[in-house]
Short mmCIF file of C-alpha atoms in Angstrom, two decimals:
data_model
loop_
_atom_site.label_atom_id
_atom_site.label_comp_id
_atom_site.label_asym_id
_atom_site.label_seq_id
_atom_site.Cartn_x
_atom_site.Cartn_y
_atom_site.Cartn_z
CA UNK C 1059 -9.01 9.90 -48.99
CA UNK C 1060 -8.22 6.59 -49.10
CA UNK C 1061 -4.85 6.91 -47.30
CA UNK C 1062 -6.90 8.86 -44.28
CA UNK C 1063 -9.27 5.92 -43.90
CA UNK C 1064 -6.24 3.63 -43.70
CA UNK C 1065 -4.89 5.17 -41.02
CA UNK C 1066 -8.01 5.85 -39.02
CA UNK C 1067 -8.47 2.25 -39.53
CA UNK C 1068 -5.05 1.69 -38.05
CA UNK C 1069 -5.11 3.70 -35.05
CA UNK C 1070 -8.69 2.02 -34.51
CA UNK C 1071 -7.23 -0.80 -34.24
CA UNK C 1072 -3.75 -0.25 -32.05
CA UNK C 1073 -6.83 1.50 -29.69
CA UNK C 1074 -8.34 -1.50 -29.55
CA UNK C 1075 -5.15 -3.73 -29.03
CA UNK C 1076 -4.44 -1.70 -25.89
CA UNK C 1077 -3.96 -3.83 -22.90
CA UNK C 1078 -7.00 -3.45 -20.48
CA UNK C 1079 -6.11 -2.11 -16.94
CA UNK C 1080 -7.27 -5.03 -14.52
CA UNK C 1081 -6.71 -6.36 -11.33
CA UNK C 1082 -6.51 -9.90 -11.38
CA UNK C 1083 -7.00 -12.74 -8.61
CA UNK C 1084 -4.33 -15.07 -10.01
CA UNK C 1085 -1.78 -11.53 -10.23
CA UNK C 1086 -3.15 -10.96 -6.40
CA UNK C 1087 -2.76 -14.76 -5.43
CA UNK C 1088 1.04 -14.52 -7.21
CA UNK C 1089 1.86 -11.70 -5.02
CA UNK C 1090 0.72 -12.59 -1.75
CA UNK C 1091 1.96 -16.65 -1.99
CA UNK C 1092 5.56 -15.04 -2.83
CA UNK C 1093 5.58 -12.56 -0.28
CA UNK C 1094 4.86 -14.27 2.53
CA UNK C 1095 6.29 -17.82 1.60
CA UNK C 1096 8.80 -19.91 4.10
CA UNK C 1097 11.26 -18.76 1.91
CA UNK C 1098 10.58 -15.22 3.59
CA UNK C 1099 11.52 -15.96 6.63
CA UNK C 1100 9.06 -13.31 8.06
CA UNK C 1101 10.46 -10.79 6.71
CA UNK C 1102 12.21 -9.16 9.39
CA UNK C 1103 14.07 -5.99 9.12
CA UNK C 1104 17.54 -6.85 9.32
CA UNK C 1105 17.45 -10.49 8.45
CA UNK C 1106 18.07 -12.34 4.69
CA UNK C 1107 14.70 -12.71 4.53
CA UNK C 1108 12.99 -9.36 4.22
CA UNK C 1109 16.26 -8.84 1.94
CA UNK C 1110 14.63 -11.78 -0.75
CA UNK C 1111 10.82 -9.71 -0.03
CA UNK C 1112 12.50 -6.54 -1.12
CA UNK C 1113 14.37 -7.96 -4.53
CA UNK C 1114 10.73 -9.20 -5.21
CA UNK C 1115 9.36 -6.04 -4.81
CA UNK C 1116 12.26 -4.02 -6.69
CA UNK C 1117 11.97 -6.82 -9.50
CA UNK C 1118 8.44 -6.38 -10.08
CA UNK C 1119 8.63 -2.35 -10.32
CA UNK C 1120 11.25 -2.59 -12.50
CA UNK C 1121 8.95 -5.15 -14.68
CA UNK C 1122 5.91 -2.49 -14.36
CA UNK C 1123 7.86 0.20 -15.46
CA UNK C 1124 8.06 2.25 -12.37
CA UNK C 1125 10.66 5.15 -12.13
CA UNK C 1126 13.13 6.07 -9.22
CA UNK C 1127 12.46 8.72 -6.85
CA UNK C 1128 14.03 11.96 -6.28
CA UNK C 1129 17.61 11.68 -6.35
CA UNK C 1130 17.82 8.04 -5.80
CA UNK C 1131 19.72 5.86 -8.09
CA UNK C 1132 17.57 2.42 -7.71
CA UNK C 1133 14.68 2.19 -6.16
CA UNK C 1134 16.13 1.67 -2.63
CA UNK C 1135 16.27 4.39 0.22
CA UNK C 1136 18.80 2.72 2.28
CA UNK C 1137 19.41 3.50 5.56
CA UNK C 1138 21.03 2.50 9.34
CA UNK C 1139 18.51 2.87 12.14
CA UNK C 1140 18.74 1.63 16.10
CA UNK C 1141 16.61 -1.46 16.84
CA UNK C 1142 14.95 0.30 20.21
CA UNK C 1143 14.92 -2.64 21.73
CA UNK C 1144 18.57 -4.73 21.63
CA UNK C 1145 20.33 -1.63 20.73
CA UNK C 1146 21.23 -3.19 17.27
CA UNK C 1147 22.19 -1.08 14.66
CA UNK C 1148 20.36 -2.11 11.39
CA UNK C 1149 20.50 -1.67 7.68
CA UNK C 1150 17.69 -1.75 5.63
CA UNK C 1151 15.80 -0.02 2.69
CA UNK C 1152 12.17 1.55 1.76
CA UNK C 1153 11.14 0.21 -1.69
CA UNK C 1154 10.01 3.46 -3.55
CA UNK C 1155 9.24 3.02 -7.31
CA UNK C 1156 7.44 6.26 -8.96
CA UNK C 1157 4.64 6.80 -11.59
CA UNK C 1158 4.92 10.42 -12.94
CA UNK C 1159 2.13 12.22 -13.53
CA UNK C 1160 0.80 14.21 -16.71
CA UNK C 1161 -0.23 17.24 -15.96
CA UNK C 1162 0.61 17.74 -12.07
CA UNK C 1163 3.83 15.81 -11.86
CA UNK C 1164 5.05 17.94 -8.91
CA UNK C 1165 1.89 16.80 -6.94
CA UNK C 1166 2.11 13.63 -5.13
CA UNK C 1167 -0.25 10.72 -4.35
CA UNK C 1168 1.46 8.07 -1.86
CA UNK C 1169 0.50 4.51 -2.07
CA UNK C 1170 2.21 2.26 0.73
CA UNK C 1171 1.99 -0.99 3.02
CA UNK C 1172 5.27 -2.28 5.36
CA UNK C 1173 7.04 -5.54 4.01
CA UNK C 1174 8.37 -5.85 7.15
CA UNK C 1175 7.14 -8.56 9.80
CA UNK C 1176 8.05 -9.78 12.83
CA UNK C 1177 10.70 -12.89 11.46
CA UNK C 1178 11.23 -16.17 12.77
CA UNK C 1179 10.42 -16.61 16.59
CA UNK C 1180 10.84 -20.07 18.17
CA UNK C 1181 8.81 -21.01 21.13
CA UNK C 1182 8.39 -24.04 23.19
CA UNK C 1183 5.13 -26.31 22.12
CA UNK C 1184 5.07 -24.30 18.67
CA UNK C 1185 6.00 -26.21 15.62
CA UNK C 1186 5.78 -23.45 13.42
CA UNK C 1187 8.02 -20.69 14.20
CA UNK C 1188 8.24 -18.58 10.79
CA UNK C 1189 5.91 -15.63 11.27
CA UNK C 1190 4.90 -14.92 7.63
CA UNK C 1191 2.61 -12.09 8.07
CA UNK C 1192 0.75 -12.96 5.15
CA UNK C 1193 -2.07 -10.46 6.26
CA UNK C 1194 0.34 -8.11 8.14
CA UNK C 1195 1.30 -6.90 5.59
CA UNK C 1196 1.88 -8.87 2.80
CA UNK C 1197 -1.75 -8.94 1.77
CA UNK C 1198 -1.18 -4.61 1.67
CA UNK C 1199 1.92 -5.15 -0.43
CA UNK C 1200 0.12 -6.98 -3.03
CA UNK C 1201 -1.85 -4.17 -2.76
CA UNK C 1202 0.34 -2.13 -3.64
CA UNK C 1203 2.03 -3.92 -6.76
CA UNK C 1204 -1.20 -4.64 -7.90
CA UNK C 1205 -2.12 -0.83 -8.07
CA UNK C 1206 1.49 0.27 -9.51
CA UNK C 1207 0.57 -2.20 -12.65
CA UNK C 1208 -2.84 -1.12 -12.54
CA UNK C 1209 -2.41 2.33 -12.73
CA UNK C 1210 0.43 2.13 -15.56
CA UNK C 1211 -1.68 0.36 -17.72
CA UNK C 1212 -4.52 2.38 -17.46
CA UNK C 1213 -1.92 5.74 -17.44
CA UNK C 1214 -4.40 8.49 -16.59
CA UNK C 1215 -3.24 9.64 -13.67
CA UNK C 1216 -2.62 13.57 -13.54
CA UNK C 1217 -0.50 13.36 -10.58
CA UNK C 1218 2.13 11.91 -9.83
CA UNK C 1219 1.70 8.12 -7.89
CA UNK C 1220 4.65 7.17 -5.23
CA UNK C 1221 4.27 3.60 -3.91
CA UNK C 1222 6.27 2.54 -1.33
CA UNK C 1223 6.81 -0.35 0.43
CA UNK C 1224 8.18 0.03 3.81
CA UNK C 1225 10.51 -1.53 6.23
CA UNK C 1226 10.79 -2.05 9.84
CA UNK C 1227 7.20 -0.91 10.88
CA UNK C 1228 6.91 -3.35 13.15
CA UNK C 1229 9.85 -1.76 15.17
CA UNK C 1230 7.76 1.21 15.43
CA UNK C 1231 7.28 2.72 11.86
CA UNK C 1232 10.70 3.56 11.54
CA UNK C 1233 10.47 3.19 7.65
CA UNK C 1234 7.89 5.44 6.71
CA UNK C 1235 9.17 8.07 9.85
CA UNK C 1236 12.67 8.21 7.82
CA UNK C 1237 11.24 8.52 4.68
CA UNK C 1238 9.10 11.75 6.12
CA UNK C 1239 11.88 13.24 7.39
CA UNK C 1240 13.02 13.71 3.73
CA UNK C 1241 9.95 14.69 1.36
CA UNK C 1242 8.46 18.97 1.45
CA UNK C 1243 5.59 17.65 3.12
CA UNK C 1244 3.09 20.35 1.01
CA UNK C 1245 4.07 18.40 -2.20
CA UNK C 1246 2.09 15.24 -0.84
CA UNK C 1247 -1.66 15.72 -1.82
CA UNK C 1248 -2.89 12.12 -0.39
CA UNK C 1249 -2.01 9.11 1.48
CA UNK C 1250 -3.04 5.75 0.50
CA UNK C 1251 -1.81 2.64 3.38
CA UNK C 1252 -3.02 -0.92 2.92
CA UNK C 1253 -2.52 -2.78 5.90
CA UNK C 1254 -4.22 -6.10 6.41
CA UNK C 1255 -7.18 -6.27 3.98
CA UNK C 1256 -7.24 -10.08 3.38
CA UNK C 1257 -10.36 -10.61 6.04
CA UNK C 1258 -14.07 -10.08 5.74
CA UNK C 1259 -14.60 -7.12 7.27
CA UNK C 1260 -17.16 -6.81 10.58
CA UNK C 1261 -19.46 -4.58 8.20
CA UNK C 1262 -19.69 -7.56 5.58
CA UNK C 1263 -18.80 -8.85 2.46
CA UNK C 1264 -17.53 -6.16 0.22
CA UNK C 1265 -16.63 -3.65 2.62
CA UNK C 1266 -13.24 -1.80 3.75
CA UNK C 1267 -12.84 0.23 6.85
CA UNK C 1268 -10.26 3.52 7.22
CA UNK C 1269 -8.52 4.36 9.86
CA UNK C 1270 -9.05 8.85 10.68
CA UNK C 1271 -11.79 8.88 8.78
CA UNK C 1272 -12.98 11.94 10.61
CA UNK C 1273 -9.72 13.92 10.55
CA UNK C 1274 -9.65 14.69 6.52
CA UNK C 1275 -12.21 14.24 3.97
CA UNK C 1276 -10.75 12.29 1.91
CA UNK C 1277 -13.07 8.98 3.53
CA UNK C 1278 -16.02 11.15 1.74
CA UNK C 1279 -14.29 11.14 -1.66
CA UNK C 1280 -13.91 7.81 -1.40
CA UNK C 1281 -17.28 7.21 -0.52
CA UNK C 1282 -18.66 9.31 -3.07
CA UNK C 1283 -16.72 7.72 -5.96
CA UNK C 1284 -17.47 4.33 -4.18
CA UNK C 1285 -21.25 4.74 -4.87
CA UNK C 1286 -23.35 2.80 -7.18
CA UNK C 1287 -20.25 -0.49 -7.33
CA UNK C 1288 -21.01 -2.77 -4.67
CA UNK C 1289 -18.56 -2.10 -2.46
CA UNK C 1290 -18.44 0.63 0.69
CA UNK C 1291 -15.78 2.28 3.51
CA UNK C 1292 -16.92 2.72 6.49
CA UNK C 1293 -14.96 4.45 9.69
CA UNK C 1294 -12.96 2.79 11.63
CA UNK C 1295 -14.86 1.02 14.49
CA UNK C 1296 -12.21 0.19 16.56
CA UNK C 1297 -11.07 3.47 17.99
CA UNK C 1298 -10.37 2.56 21.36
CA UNK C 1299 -6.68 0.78 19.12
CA UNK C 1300 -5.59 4.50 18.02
CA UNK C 1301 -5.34 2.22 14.74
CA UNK C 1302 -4.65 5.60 12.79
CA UNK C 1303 -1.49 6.12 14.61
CA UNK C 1304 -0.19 2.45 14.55
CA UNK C 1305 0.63 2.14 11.01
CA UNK C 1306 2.73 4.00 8.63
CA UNK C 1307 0.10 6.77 7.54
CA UNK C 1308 1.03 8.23 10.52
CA UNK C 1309 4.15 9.18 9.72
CA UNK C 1310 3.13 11.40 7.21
CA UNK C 1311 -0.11 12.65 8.68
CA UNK C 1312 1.96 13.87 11.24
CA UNK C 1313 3.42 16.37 8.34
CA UNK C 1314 -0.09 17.24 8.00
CA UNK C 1315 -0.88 14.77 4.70
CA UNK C 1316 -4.45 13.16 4.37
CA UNK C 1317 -2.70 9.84 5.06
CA UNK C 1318 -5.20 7.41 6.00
CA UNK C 1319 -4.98 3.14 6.35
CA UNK C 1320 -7.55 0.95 4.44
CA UNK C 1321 -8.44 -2.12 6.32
CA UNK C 1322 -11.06 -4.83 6.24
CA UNK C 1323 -9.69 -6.96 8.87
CA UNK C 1324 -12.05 -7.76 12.23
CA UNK C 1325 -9.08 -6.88 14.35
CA UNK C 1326 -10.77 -7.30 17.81
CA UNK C 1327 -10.96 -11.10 17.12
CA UNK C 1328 -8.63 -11.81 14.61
CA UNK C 1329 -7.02 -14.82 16.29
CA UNK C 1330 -4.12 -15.09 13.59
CA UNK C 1331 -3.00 -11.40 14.13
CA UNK C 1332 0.98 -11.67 15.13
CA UNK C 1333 0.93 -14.85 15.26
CA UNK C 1334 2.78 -17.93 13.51
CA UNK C 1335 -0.81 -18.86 11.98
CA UNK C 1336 -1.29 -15.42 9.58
CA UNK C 1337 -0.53 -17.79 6.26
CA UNK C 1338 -1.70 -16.88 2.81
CA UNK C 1339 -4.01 -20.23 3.46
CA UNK C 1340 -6.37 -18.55 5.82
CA UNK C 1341 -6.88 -15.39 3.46
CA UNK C 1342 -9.67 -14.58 0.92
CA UNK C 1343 -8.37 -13.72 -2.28
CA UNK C 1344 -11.60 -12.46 -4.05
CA UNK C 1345 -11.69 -9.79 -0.83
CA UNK C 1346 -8.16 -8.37 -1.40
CA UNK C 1347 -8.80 -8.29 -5.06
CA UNK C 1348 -12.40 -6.58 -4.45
CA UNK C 1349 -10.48 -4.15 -1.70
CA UNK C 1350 -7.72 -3.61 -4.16
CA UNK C 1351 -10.34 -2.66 -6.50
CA UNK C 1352 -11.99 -0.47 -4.78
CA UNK C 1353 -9.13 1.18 -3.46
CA UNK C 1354 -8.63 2.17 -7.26
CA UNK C 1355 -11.88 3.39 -7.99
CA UNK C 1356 -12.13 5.24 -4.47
CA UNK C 1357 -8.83 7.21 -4.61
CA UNK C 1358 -9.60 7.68 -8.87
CA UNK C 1359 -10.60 11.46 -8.52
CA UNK C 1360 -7.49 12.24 -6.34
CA UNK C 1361 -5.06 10.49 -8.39
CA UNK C 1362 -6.50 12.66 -11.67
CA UNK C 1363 -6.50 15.71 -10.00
CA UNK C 1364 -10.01 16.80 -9.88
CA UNK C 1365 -10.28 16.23 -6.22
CA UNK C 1366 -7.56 17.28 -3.65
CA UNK C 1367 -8.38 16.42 0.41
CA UNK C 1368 -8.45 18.67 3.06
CA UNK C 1369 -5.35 18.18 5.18
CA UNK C 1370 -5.37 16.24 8.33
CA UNK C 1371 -5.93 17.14 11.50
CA UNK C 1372 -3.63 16.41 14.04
CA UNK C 1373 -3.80 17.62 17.57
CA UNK C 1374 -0.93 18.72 19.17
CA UNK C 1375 0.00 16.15 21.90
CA UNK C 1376 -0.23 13.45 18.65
CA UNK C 1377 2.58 15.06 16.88
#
């Protein structure tokens, strides 16, 4: 008897000792200072500089523990696309690191932002000419790493968690539209894209808005599991941007996944949007940490399995 209390002590204790799942400022602030520093180079597809953004990225997954996906042998999906524009051919990679799932391993939750950005761009009068797109998207990427460590600490999740940082959205989600073209579509129960979420929002402090909110329900399970913290998601107010087909949730609502964009950026007068000014200076980090959090605590049910979203709804002359 003796013996059994021992080891009921024991385990007691190694319960105890078991790290806490958090999401932490100065982790957030790490993140989104790295990601879009000078040494960056804004991050365009194609260039050194989005190449340093993605060995960050890879470096960190590997650190978290994150898997490979598929048949991959790193977590790069590598690939040669046309720049639309010049006619360039480019190289570049999606950063895809995987958290299997318990129960429902074959059933996938996606969590993505783009590292891409728009580079450096030199212009008469302009002193600054390094775009670091520290809100667009770096502040979505931290996001994402943030939520790969959170979610393997706190390793609950039923289903299986993909996140996936993308390149070359900026050239016209080109990243995420390869990446569709080689997933079965009916394997992907949810769609989780951070873009820009280092603002106040226009519905206040503590508040996120997503983009299609009326085309799945998955807003409504978010909302429901939002209720009683503090913290709400509203619909996207600014639907006269077709914000829900600009970023890379599109790509895969198009395949008919409840893929939807978190936001909490005023975009209608957001003067630092594509511009040389979007530095980590002019960011909030207590609102992405509180959007990061809540972006946990939203999606929660979905990424345990006890609630699955309706699929999107996609009209036919958006396909």
């Amino acid at each position: 008897m003796k013996k059994y209390y021992s080891l009921l002590l024991l385990c007691l204790v190694v319960l105890s000792c078991k790290k806490e799942a958090v999401i932490a400022p100065k982790t957030v602030k790490k993140h989104l200072y790295t990601l879009s520093d000078d040494a960056m180079e804004g991050r365009k597809a194609g260039t050194p500089g989005i190449e340093k953004a993605a060995v960050y990225i890879e470096n960190e997954f590997k650190r978290i523990g994150l898997t490979t996906f598929d048949t991959l042998q790193n977590y790069r999906q590598t690939f040669t696309f046309t720049n639309r524009r010049t006619g360039a051919e480019i190289t570049s990679s999606n950063i895809i690191g995987v958290l299997e799932g318990k129960t429902k391993k074959d059933e996938y939750v996606i969590v993505s932002a783009h590292y891409d950005h728009l580079g450096i761009r030199k212009k008469e009068g302009q002193l600054d000419s390094i775009y670091n797109g520290a809100n667009d998207d770096a502040s979505g990427v931290t996001g994402v790493l943030a939520l790969a460590e959170y979610f393997k600490e706190k390793g609950d999740n039923e289903r299986s968690i993909l996140f996936v940082a993308f390149t070359a959205e900026e050239m016209g989600l080109i990243g995420s539209t390869h990446f569709g073209k080689g997933i079965d579509a009916s394997k992907f129960v949810a769609g989780i894209n951070l873009e820009m979420i280092g603002k106040t929002s226009s519905f206040g402090p503590n508040t996120a808005w997503l983009t299609g909110f009326d085309r799945s329900d998955f807003g409504t399970i978010v909302q429901k599991n939002l209720e009683g913290t503090g913290y709400s998601l509203h619909p996207d107010p600014y639907k006269k941007f077709n914000l829900f087909f600009r970023s890379d949730n599109a790509s895969l609502a198009r395949l008919g996944v409840p893929s939807h964009t978190f936001s909490a950026t005023p975009i209608d007068v957001d003067k630092d949007y594509h511009q040389a000014s979007d530095e980590a200076e002019t960011l909030d980090i207590t609102v992405i940490t509180e959007t990061i959090k809540a972006v946990a605590k939203g999606t929660e049910s979905i990424i345990k399995g006890t609630d699955t979203p309706t699929r999107v709804i996609i009209e036919e002359k958006d396909k």
